[in-house]
């Protein structure tokens, strides 16, 4: 064989090998990624012609596919859409999927490998494959209480409620307001889909934003739980340790003082750590920020989950944050949940749940169970410890301190007759031209916790002096706790 022919043979062989490698890569290694792309029209058309599985809450569907008289045969339908929109998400021909419709798409669409046998049976039976069902951890009574509580503050309220089972991490309620109806995005009419998308994405109130996991805001005095945890964990303090009270704290390196929100002296020049938490004393906790230092506060915040993304069942989670390198005055402000500290309601619910669970924070999850079209259980969620945030003794001390907050302090509006409730209020300052944020975190019963709740009221449309965690957020948390416990 002469050299030109030999060279040409080698080139052809190399091209043939490259073709095989590319085909293998596309059909096996990249298949899942390509199939899941929202712009893959072939897969999208096939999915829209199947009976998609249902999303269930307590056995009842909050999203399901019903027969339709058009080219796609099945129409996605959402019951109680605004109450569950941020959990179900949408299933759109043009704009793809979101929330559980996205994260559980393989099961819902019937393309999951665990449904292979079902697809083979459907193939031989000359019928379209069906999707499996997804059951959520949501307690419908808790979800109703959270939704109704936000609605009771007014039509235009902006806020979120998250409730967790402290012992498992199961999400019992997650509501964000304002909300939206996914039905328009899931229409088979392209014009309807487009107009719905433009209306929702152009709304300045951002109704498609899940404020429970996708927006971080100053947690204000609810962050004092993290600071108190760092103080108790340091071994330098116990609940009866005396800390500075007084009306103002002199911030070093500045001409500025840190005042208490109420302008009072917190009960004296020296108060116990329990008293400081009970009346939410800025002076005391600012002092702790100065003495403990930013590293201790950051480590404690990270032990509860700050800086991390831990929710797998919903997309778009934003990590809560603690500032990287604050100076001394900034550390004092950070200790009271201001400066650059920012958290989601889910994160603050995890702080409360970790304390309730003896110091162990459980990984939050929303999907409880997935089933085949034949109702066989394919997967069942197993609670998973996420981090040990504090010792059991510190958790006990914090619990009792939080009980005092509700029994005698700023959180009295969360009291439940005949039951001990642990809680912490927060009113976080924001920009000068907008009202503060009202927070409340809690769990109950304090001696045998069943539910931990975080409530954020971002904007209730009320006068500035009417905004407080106790006035706006705590009553909602109370309703949610009662809904879970009184069943």
Short mmCIF file of C-alpha atoms in Angstrom, two decimals:
data_model
loop_
_atom_site.label_atom_id
_atom_site.label_comp_id
_atom_site.label_asym_id
_atom_site.label_seq_id
_atom_site.Cartn_x
_atom_site.Cartn_y
_atom_site.Cartn_z
CA UNK A 1 0.00 0.00 0.00
CA UNK A 2 1.48 3.32 -1.02
CA UNK A 3 1.78 6.19 1.43
CA UNK A 4 -1.15 8.38 0.20
CA UNK A 5 -3.57 5.45 0.45
CA UNK A 6 -2.22 4.50 3.88
CA UNK A 7 -2.61 8.09 5.09
CA UNK A 8 -6.13 8.27 3.77
CA UNK A 9 -6.99 4.96 5.49
CA UNK A 10 -5.71 6.27 8.82
CA UNK A 11 -7.71 9.48 8.43
CA UNK A 12 -10.89 7.56 7.60
CA UNK A 13 -10.31 5.23 10.54
CA UNK A 14 -9.81 8.22 12.87
CA UNK A 15 -13.00 9.83 11.58
CA UNK A 16 -14.88 6.56 12.07
CA UNK A 17 -13.62 6.25 15.66
CA UNK A 18 -14.52 9.89 16.32
CA UNK A 19 -18.03 9.24 15.00
CA UNK A 20 -18.41 6.23 17.30
CA UNK A 21 -17.13 8.21 20.29
CA UNK A 22 -19.48 11.10 19.54
CA UNK A 23 -22.48 8.80 19.09
CA UNK A 24 -21.68 7.01 22.35
CA UNK A 25 -21.27 10.32 24.17
CA UNK A 26 -24.55 11.71 22.86
CA UNK A 27 -26.65 8.57 23.29
CA UNK A 28 -25.38 7.44 26.67
CA UNK A 29 -23.34 10.01 28.59
CA UNK A 30 -25.30 13.11 27.52
CA UNK A 31 -28.69 11.52 26.95
CA UNK A 32 -30.25 12.60 30.25
CA UNK A 33 -29.03 16.17 29.88
CA UNK A 34 -30.34 16.47 26.32
CA UNK A 35 -33.67 14.87 27.18
CA UNK A 36 -34.19 17.28 30.08
CA UNK A 37 -33.57 20.43 28.04
CA UNK A 38 -36.61 22.67 27.83
CA UNK A 39 -35.93 23.38 24.14
CA UNK A 40 -35.84 19.71 23.09
CA UNK A 41 -39.00 19.76 20.98
CA UNK A 42 -39.06 16.02 20.22
CA UNK A 43 -38.95 15.03 23.88
CA UNK A 44 -41.31 17.87 24.81
CA UNK A 45 -43.94 16.77 22.25
CA UNK A 46 -43.69 13.16 23.43
CA UNK A 47 -44.10 14.18 27.09
CA UNK A 48 -47.11 16.38 26.36
CA UNK A 49 -48.83 13.44 24.70
CA UNK A 50 -48.52 11.26 27.80
CA UNK A 51 -50.58 11.12 30.96
CA UNK A 52 -48.27 12.86 33.40
CA UNK A 53 -48.25 11.69 37.01
CA UNK A 54 -49.93 13.60 39.81
CA UNK A 55 -48.41 15.68 42.60
CA UNK A 56 -50.17 14.73 45.83
CA UNK A 57 -50.69 16.28 49.25
CA UNK A 58 -52.17 13.93 51.87
CA UNK A 59 -53.41 11.70 49.04
CA UNK A 60 -55.16 14.47 47.12
CA UNK A 61 -53.83 15.85 43.86
CA UNK A 62 -52.68 19.45 43.69
CA UNK A 63 -51.45 18.91 40.11
CA UNK A 64 -52.68 16.30 37.66
CA UNK A 65 -53.20 15.65 33.95
CA UNK A 66 -56.72 15.33 32.58
CA UNK A 67 -57.80 14.27 29.06
CA UNK A 68 -58.09 17.12 26.57
CA UNK A 69 -59.52 17.43 23.08
CA UNK A 70 -56.43 18.70 21.32
CA UNK A 71 -53.17 17.41 19.84
CA UNK A 72 -51.55 16.76 23.21
CA UNK A 73 -54.38 14.60 24.65
CA UNK A 74 -53.75 15.65 28.28
CA UNK A 75 -53.98 19.04 30.00
CA UNK A 76 -52.11 19.84 33.21
CA UNK A 77 -54.55 21.06 35.87
CA UNK A 78 -53.74 22.65 39.24
CA UNK A 79 -56.18 22.58 42.13
CA UNK A 80 -55.77 25.31 44.78
CA UNK A 81 -53.16 26.84 42.46
CA UNK A 82 -52.09 29.90 44.43
CA UNK A 83 -51.77 27.94 47.66
CA UNK A 84 -49.38 25.41 46.12
CA UNK A 85 -47.91 27.16 43.06
CA UNK A 86 -44.44 27.63 44.55
CA UNK A 87 -44.28 23.93 45.37
CA UNK A 88 -45.81 22.33 42.29
CA UNK A 89 -44.33 24.89 39.91
CA UNK A 90 -45.56 24.94 36.31
CA UNK A 91 -45.40 22.58 33.34
CA UNK A 92 -45.19 24.71 30.21
CA UNK A 93 -44.77 23.81 26.55
CA UNK A 94 -42.83 27.03 25.93
CA UNK A 95 -41.07 27.75 29.23
CA UNK A 96 -40.36 24.27 30.52
CA UNK A 97 -40.82 23.26 34.14
CA UNK A 98 -40.24 24.63 37.60
CA UNK A 99 -40.27 23.46 41.25
CA UNK A 100 -41.45 19.86 41.74
CA UNK A 101 -42.59 19.69 38.11
CA UNK A 102 -38.89 20.16 37.30
CA UNK A 103 -37.04 18.28 40.04
CA UNK A 104 -39.32 15.23 39.77
CA UNK A 105 -39.84 15.40 36.02
CA UNK A 106 -38.42 11.94 35.27
CA UNK A 107 -40.96 10.26 37.54
CA UNK A 108 -43.88 12.48 36.54
CA UNK A 109 -43.18 12.11 32.82
CA UNK A 110 -42.62 8.35 33.01
CA UNK A 111 -39.02 8.51 31.73
CA UNK A 112 -37.36 7.48 35.00
CA UNK A 113 -35.25 4.27 34.62
CA UNK A 114 -37.25 2.71 37.45
CA UNK A 115 -40.30 2.82 35.18
CA UNK A 116 -38.59 0.86 32.37
CA UNK A 117 -40.74 -2.23 32.86
CA UNK A 118 -43.89 -0.11 32.77
CA UNK A 119 -42.76 1.45 29.49
CA UNK A 120 -42.11 -1.98 27.96
CA UNK A 121 -45.56 -3.19 29.01
CA UNK A 122 -47.14 -0.05 27.56
CA UNK A 123 -45.19 -0.56 24.34
CA UNK A 124 -46.47 -4.09 23.84
CA UNK A 125 -49.94 -2.95 24.84
CA UNK A 126 -49.77 -0.24 22.16
CA UNK A 127 -50.42 2.52 24.71
CA UNK A 128 -48.56 5.63 25.74
CA UNK A 129 -46.36 5.39 28.85
CA UNK A 130 -47.80 6.93 32.00
CA UNK A 131 -45.99 8.94 34.63
CA UNK A 132 -45.64 8.09 38.30
CA UNK A 133 -47.01 10.06 41.22
CA UNK A 134 -45.10 12.23 43.70
CA UNK A 135 -46.35 12.69 47.27
CA UNK A 136 -45.25 15.76 49.21
CA UNK A 137 -44.56 16.07 52.92
CA UNK A 138 -46.95 19.00 53.25
CA UNK A 139 -49.56 18.94 56.02
CA UNK A 140 -52.63 20.49 54.34
CA UNK A 141 -53.92 21.95 57.62
CA UNK A 142 -50.59 23.66 58.25
CA UNK A 143 -50.48 24.88 54.64
CA UNK A 144 -54.00 26.27 54.96
CA UNK A 145 -53.14 28.02 58.22
CA UNK A 146 -50.03 29.59 56.72
CA UNK A 147 -51.82 30.70 53.56
CA UNK A 148 -54.87 32.05 55.39
CA UNK A 149 -52.65 33.81 57.91
CA UNK A 150 -50.82 35.74 55.21
CA UNK A 151 -54.07 36.50 53.37
CA UNK A 152 -55.59 37.87 56.57
CA UNK A 153 -52.95 40.62 56.61
CA UNK A 154 -54.24 41.95 53.30
CA UNK A 155 -54.38 41.18 49.63
CA UNK A 156 -51.05 42.80 48.81
CA UNK A 157 -48.96 41.46 51.69
CA UNK A 158 -45.49 40.19 50.82
CA UNK A 159 -44.19 37.40 52.98
CA UNK A 160 -43.51 33.74 53.53
CA UNK A 161 -44.14 30.96 56.03
CA UNK A 162 -42.08 27.77 56.37
CA UNK A 163 -42.84 24.95 58.83
CA UNK A 164 -40.63 21.91 59.46
CA UNK A 165 -40.88 18.71 61.43
CA UNK A 166 -37.83 19.18 63.69
CA UNK A 167 -37.16 15.46 64.09
CA UNK A 168 -37.15 14.62 60.37
CA UNK A 169 -36.68 17.82 58.34
CA UNK A 170 -39.94 17.22 56.47
CA UNK A 171 -41.45 20.47 55.18
CA UNK A 172 -44.93 20.69 56.68
CA UNK A 173 -45.86 24.02 55.10
CA UNK A 174 -44.29 26.46 52.65
CA UNK A 175 -46.28 29.45 51.46
CA UNK A 176 -45.10 32.54 49.60
CA UNK A 177 -47.22 35.61 48.90
CA UNK A 178 -48.03 37.05 46.41
CA UNK A 179 -48.56 33.83 44.51
CA UNK A 180 -49.74 32.93 41.01
CA UNK A 181 -51.82 30.46 39.02
CA UNK A 182 -49.65 28.09 36.89
CA UNK A 183 -52.61 27.21 34.66
CA UNK A 184 -51.92 29.93 32.09
CA UNK A 185 -48.32 28.79 31.65
CA UNK A 186 -49.51 25.20 31.27
CA UNK A 187 -52.07 26.01 28.59
CA UNK A 188 -51.85 24.42 25.14
CA UNK A 189 -52.54 27.79 23.55
CA UNK A 190 -49.20 29.42 22.71
CA UNK A 191 -50.66 32.91 22.85
CA UNK A 192 -52.09 32.28 26.32
CA UNK A 193 -48.76 30.90 27.50
CA UNK A 194 -46.86 33.92 26.20
CA UNK A 195 -49.23 36.50 27.65
CA UNK A 196 -49.28 34.73 31.03
CA UNK A 197 -45.48 34.66 31.13
CA UNK A 198 -45.17 38.32 30.24
CA UNK A 199 -47.72 39.30 32.89
CA UNK A 200 -46.08 37.26 35.63
CA UNK A 201 -42.47 38.15 34.86
CA UNK A 202 -43.36 41.82 34.40
CA UNK A 203 -45.15 42.10 37.74
CA UNK A 204 -43.00 44.21 40.12
CA UNK A 205 -44.31 42.17 43.08
CA UNK A 206 -42.59 39.06 41.61
CA UNK A 207 -45.37 36.54 42.27
CA UNK A 208 -43.33 33.65 40.86
CA UNK A 209 -40.61 34.17 43.47
CA UNK A 210 -40.67 31.61 46.26
CA UNK A 211 -39.78 33.92 49.13
CA UNK A 212 -39.34 30.94 51.43
CA UNK A 213 -36.13 29.84 49.69
CA UNK A 214 -35.27 32.36 46.97
CA UNK A 215 -34.96 35.66 48.82
CA UNK A 216 -32.50 36.51 51.61
CA UNK A 217 -33.28 39.41 53.92
CA UNK A 218 -31.93 40.64 57.28
CA UNK A 219 -33.26 38.27 59.96
CA UNK A 220 -33.04 40.95 62.64
CA UNK A 221 -33.41 39.79 66.23
CA UNK A 222 -34.28 36.21 65.28
CA UNK A 223 -30.54 35.89 64.56
CA UNK A 224 -29.94 36.49 68.28
CA UNK A 225 -30.67 32.78 68.64
CA UNK A 226 -27.51 32.08 66.64
CA UNK A 227 -25.53 34.59 68.73
CA UNK A 228 -26.90 33.08 71.95
CA UNK A 229 -25.96 29.62 70.68
CA UNK A 230 -22.39 30.81 70.00
CA UNK A 231 -22.19 32.37 73.48
CA UNK A 232 -23.45 29.27 75.28
CA UNK A 233 -21.27 26.97 73.14
CA UNK A 234 -18.16 29.02 73.98
CA UNK A 235 -18.33 27.89 77.60
CA UNK A 236 -18.03 31.49 78.78
CA UNK A 237 -21.76 32.02 79.30
CA UNK A 238 -24.81 30.27 80.65
CA UNK A 239 -28.46 31.44 80.71
CA UNK A 240 -27.88 33.23 84.03
CA UNK A 241 -24.64 34.98 83.02
CA UNK A 242 -24.77 38.74 83.38
CA UNK A 243 -24.26 40.83 80.25
CA UNK A 244 -24.47 44.60 79.74
CA UNK A 245 -27.94 46.08 79.55
CA UNK A 246 -28.49 49.81 79.41
CA UNK A 247 -30.08 51.84 76.68
CA UNK A 248 -27.10 52.15 74.30
CA UNK A 249 -23.87 50.34 73.41
CA UNK A 250 -20.80 52.35 72.49
CA UNK A 251 -19.46 50.95 69.23
CA UNK A 252 -15.64 51.06 69.05
CA UNK A 253 -13.84 52.88 66.23
CA UNK A 254 -16.93 55.03 65.59
CA UNK A 255 -18.87 57.94 67.01
CA UNK A 256 -22.04 55.84 66.81
CA UNK A 257 -23.97 54.04 69.53
CA UNK A 258 -26.14 50.95 69.12
CA UNK A 259 -29.54 51.64 70.78
CA UNK A 260 -32.24 49.25 71.79
CA UNK A 261 -35.24 49.21 69.48
CA UNK A 262 -37.58 50.19 72.30
CA UNK A 263 -35.24 52.80 73.75
CA UNK A 264 -35.35 51.07 77.15
CA UNK A 265 -32.45 49.79 79.26
CA UNK A 266 -33.50 46.12 78.96
CA UNK A 267 -34.13 45.93 82.68
CA UNK A 268 -30.94 47.38 84.11
CA UNK A 269 -27.27 48.06 83.52
CA UNK A 270 -26.64 44.32 83.88
CA UNK A 271 -29.12 41.63 82.86
CA UNK A 272 -29.00 37.87 82.50
CA UNK A 273 -28.58 36.33 79.07
CA UNK A 274 -32.11 34.95 79.41
CA UNK A 275 -33.49 38.41 80.17
CA UNK A 276 -31.56 39.83 77.21
CA UNK A 277 -33.18 37.34 74.84
CA UNK A 278 -36.58 37.74 76.47
CA UNK A 279 -36.68 41.50 75.81
CA UNK A 280 -34.54 41.28 72.65
CA UNK A 281 -31.80 43.56 73.97
CA UNK A 282 -29.63 44.97 71.17
CA UNK A 283 -27.06 46.24 73.66
CA UNK A 284 -26.49 42.79 75.18
CA UNK A 285 -26.22 40.96 71.89
CA UNK A 286 -24.13 43.69 70.28
CA UNK A 287 -21.76 43.28 73.22
CA UNK A 288 -21.65 39.52 72.63
CA UNK A 289 -20.80 40.16 68.98
CA UNK A 290 -17.84 42.27 70.08
CA UNK A 291 -16.55 39.79 72.67
CA UNK A 292 -17.14 36.57 70.73
CA UNK A 293 -15.88 37.97 67.43
CA UNK A 294 -17.04 37.42 63.88
CA UNK A 295 -15.34 34.02 63.46
CA UNK A 296 -17.34 32.47 66.28
CA UNK A 297 -20.58 33.94 64.97
CA UNK A 298 -19.83 32.80 61.43
CA UNK A 299 -18.96 29.27 62.53
CA UNK A 300 -22.17 29.03 64.52
CA UNK A 301 -24.25 30.39 61.63
CA UNK A 302 -22.67 27.90 59.23
CA UNK A 303 -23.38 25.08 61.69
CA UNK A 304 -27.07 25.89 61.25
CA UNK A 305 -26.74 26.00 57.43
CA UNK A 306 -25.74 29.55 56.49
CA UNK A 307 -23.67 29.64 53.31
CA UNK A 308 -25.01 26.32 52.04
CA UNK A 309 -27.69 24.97 49.72
CA UNK A 310 -29.39 21.92 51.16
CA UNK A 311 -32.87 21.59 49.62
CA UNK A 312 -32.85 19.12 46.71
CA UNK A 313 -36.58 18.95 46.00
CA UNK A 314 -37.00 22.55 44.81
CA UNK A 315 -34.78 24.45 42.42
CA UNK A 316 -33.50 27.98 42.91
CA UNK A 317 -32.63 27.92 46.61
CA UNK A 318 -30.45 30.88 47.65
CA UNK A 319 -27.86 30.41 50.39
CA UNK A 320 -28.20 32.53 53.52
CA UNK A 321 -25.12 34.54 54.38
CA UNK A 322 -22.98 35.91 57.17
CA UNK A 323 -20.43 38.65 56.27
CA UNK A 324 -16.90 37.52 55.46
CA UNK A 325 -14.70 40.05 57.24
CA UNK A 326 -16.69 42.55 59.35
CA UNK A 327 -14.88 45.00 61.60
CA UNK A 328 -15.79 45.30 65.29
CA UNK A 329 -18.83 47.60 64.90
CA UNK A 330 -20.05 45.51 61.99
CA UNK A 331 -19.68 42.35 64.11
CA UNK A 332 -21.85 43.97 66.78
CA UNK A 333 -24.51 44.74 64.16
CA UNK A 334 -24.18 41.25 62.68
CA UNK A 335 -24.83 39.74 66.11
CA UNK A 336 -28.31 41.29 66.07
CA UNK A 337 -29.02 40.14 62.51
CA UNK A 338 -28.24 43.40 60.75
CA UNK A 339 -25.34 44.71 58.59
CA UNK A 340 -24.80 42.09 55.84
CA UNK A 341 -26.47 39.14 57.57
CA UNK A 342 -29.26 37.79 55.36
CA UNK A 343 -31.39 34.66 55.59
CA UNK A 344 -34.30 32.86 53.99
CA UNK A 345 -37.33 31.82 56.04
CA UNK A 346 -36.32 28.19 55.43
CA UNK A 347 -32.93 28.89 57.01
CA UNK A 348 -34.45 30.52 60.09
CA UNK A 349 -36.92 27.63 60.40
CA UNK A 350 -33.88 25.33 60.42
CA UNK A 351 -32.31 27.34 63.25
CA UNK A 352 -35.47 26.88 65.30
CA UNK A 353 -35.84 23.22 64.30
CA UNK A 354 -32.20 22.47 65.18
CA UNK A 355 -32.70 23.82 68.70
CA UNK A 356 -35.97 21.90 69.00
CA UNK A 357 -34.25 18.68 67.90
CA UNK A 358 -31.65 18.72 70.65
CA UNK A 359 -29.06 20.56 68.58
CA UNK A 360 -29.17 18.40 65.45
CA UNK A 361 -30.36 20.11 62.27
CA UNK A 362 -32.09 17.69 59.88
CA UNK A 363 -31.81 18.10 56.13
CA UNK A 364 -35.08 19.60 54.83
CA UNK A 365 -37.03 17.72 52.19
CA UNK A 366 -40.35 18.13 50.38
CA UNK A 367 -40.83 14.88 48.46
CA UNK A 368 -42.02 12.13 50.75
CA UNK A 369 -42.70 9.30 48.31
CA UNK A 370 -42.71 8.47 44.62
CA UNK A 371 -44.90 5.75 43.11
CA UNK A 372 -45.18 4.00 39.78
CA UNK A 373 -48.37 4.26 37.70
CA UNK A 374 -49.33 0.94 39.33
CA UNK A 375 -48.95 2.60 42.75
CA UNK A 376 -45.85 0.59 43.69
CA UNK A 377 -43.57 2.59 46.00
CA UNK A 378 -40.34 3.37 44.12
CA UNK A 379 -38.75 5.57 46.74
CA UNK A 380 -39.53 6.72 50.27
CA UNK A 381 -37.71 9.64 51.88
CA UNK A 382 -35.49 8.82 54.85
CA UNK A 383 -34.71 11.59 57.35
CA UNK A 384 -31.07 12.60 57.18
CA UNK A 385 -29.09 14.51 59.82
CA UNK A 386 -27.55 17.60 58.24
CA UNK A 387 -25.35 19.10 60.97
CA UNK A 388 -24.89 19.11 64.72
CA UNK A 389 -25.33 22.83 65.34
CA UNK A 390 -25.09 22.84 69.15
CA UNK A 391 -24.80 20.33 71.97
CA UNK A 392 -27.92 18.89 73.57
CA UNK A 393 -27.27 20.90 76.75
CA UNK A 394 -27.01 24.15 74.81
CA UNK A 395 -30.21 23.24 72.94
CA UNK A 396 -31.99 22.71 76.27
CA UNK A 397 -30.80 26.07 77.56
CA UNK A 398 -31.86 27.84 74.38
CA UNK A 399 -35.26 26.14 74.50
CA UNK A 400 -35.94 27.38 78.00
CA UNK A 401 -34.76 30.87 77.06
CA UNK A 402 -37.12 30.86 74.06
CA UNK A 403 -39.99 29.71 76.27
CA UNK A 404 -39.36 32.76 78.45
CA UNK A 405 -39.58 34.95 75.33
CA UNK A 406 -43.13 33.68 74.70
CA UNK A 407 -44.21 33.42 78.34
CA UNK A 408 -42.97 36.79 79.56
CA UNK A 409 -41.22 38.62 76.73
CA UNK A 410 -41.73 39.95 73.23
CA UNK A 411 -43.36 36.80 71.82
CA UNK A 412 -46.47 36.66 74.00
CA UNK A 413 -48.80 36.75 70.97
CA UNK A 414 -47.67 33.19 70.12
CA UNK A 415 -48.89 31.72 73.41
CA UNK A 416 -51.05 28.59 73.11
CA UNK A 417 -53.21 27.82 76.15
CA UNK A 418 -52.10 24.71 78.03
CA UNK A 419 -48.86 24.39 76.05
CA UNK A 420 -45.30 25.69 76.30
CA UNK A 421 -44.19 27.48 73.11
CA UNK A 422 -40.60 28.47 72.34
CA UNK A 423 -40.10 31.50 70.10
CA UNK A 424 -38.16 34.59 69.12
CA UNK A 425 -39.36 37.82 67.55
CA UNK A 426 -37.45 39.97 65.10
CA UNK A 427 -37.86 43.37 63.48
CA UNK A 428 -35.14 43.95 60.90
CA UNK A 429 -34.29 47.37 59.55
CA UNK A 430 -33.80 47.75 55.81
CA UNK A 431 -33.40 50.77 53.54
CA UNK A 432 -34.46 54.12 54.96
CA UNK A 433 -37.22 54.49 52.39
CA UNK A 434 -38.95 51.18 53.11
CA UNK A 435 -40.53 49.62 56.23
CA UNK A 436 -38.75 47.07 58.43
CA UNK A 437 -39.18 43.32 58.05
CA UNK A 438 -41.16 41.47 60.70
CA UNK A 439 -39.96 37.97 61.70
CA UNK A 440 -40.97 35.26 64.12
CA UNK A 441 -39.43 31.81 64.65
CA UNK A 442 -40.80 29.21 67.03
CA UNK A 443 -41.47 25.59 67.84
CA UNK A 444 -44.06 23.69 69.90
CA UNK A 445 -44.69 21.92 72.15
CA UNK A 446 -41.45 23.10 73.73
CA UNK A 447 -40.99 19.86 75.68
CA UNK A 448 -41.81 17.53 72.75
CA UNK A 449 -41.57 19.52 69.52
CA UNK A 450 -43.76 18.57 66.56
CA UNK A 451 -43.34 21.67 64.42
CA UNK A 452 -40.88 24.52 63.93
CA UNK A 453 -42.03 27.64 62.10
CA UNK A 454 -40.48 30.74 60.55
CA UNK A 455 -42.64 33.64 59.41
CA UNK A 456 -41.37 36.62 57.43
CA UNK A 457 -43.56 39.61 56.67
CA UNK A 458 -41.67 41.63 54.08
CA UNK A 459 -44.35 44.24 53.55
CA UNK A 460 -47.86 44.33 55.01
CA UNK A 461 -48.79 47.82 53.83
CA UNK A 462 -49.16 49.12 57.38
CA UNK A 463 -47.67 52.09 59.19
CA UNK A 464 -44.03 51.77 60.23
CA UNK A 465 -44.85 51.87 63.95
CA UNK A 466 -47.29 48.96 63.48
CA UNK A 467 -44.58 46.61 62.20
CA UNK A 468 -43.21 44.02 64.63
CA UNK A 469 -42.53 40.34 64.75
CA UNK A 470 -44.94 39.99 67.66
CA UNK A 471 -47.73 41.94 65.99
CA UNK A 472 -47.59 40.62 62.43
CA UNK A 473 -45.65 37.35 62.30
CA UNK A 474 -46.18 35.58 65.63
CA UNK A 475 -49.98 35.16 65.29
CA UNK A 476 -49.45 33.37 61.96
CA UNK A 477 -46.85 31.06 63.50
CA UNK A 478 -49.32 30.30 66.29
CA UNK A 479 -51.99 29.30 63.76
CA UNK A 480 -49.59 26.98 61.96
CA UNK A 481 -48.37 25.35 65.17
CA UNK A 482 -51.95 24.79 66.33
CA UNK A 483 -52.86 23.29 62.95
CA UNK A 484 -50.09 20.71 63.22
CA UNK A 485 -50.56 19.87 66.89
CA UNK A 486 -54.36 19.84 67.15
CA UNK A 487 -55.04 16.99 64.73
#
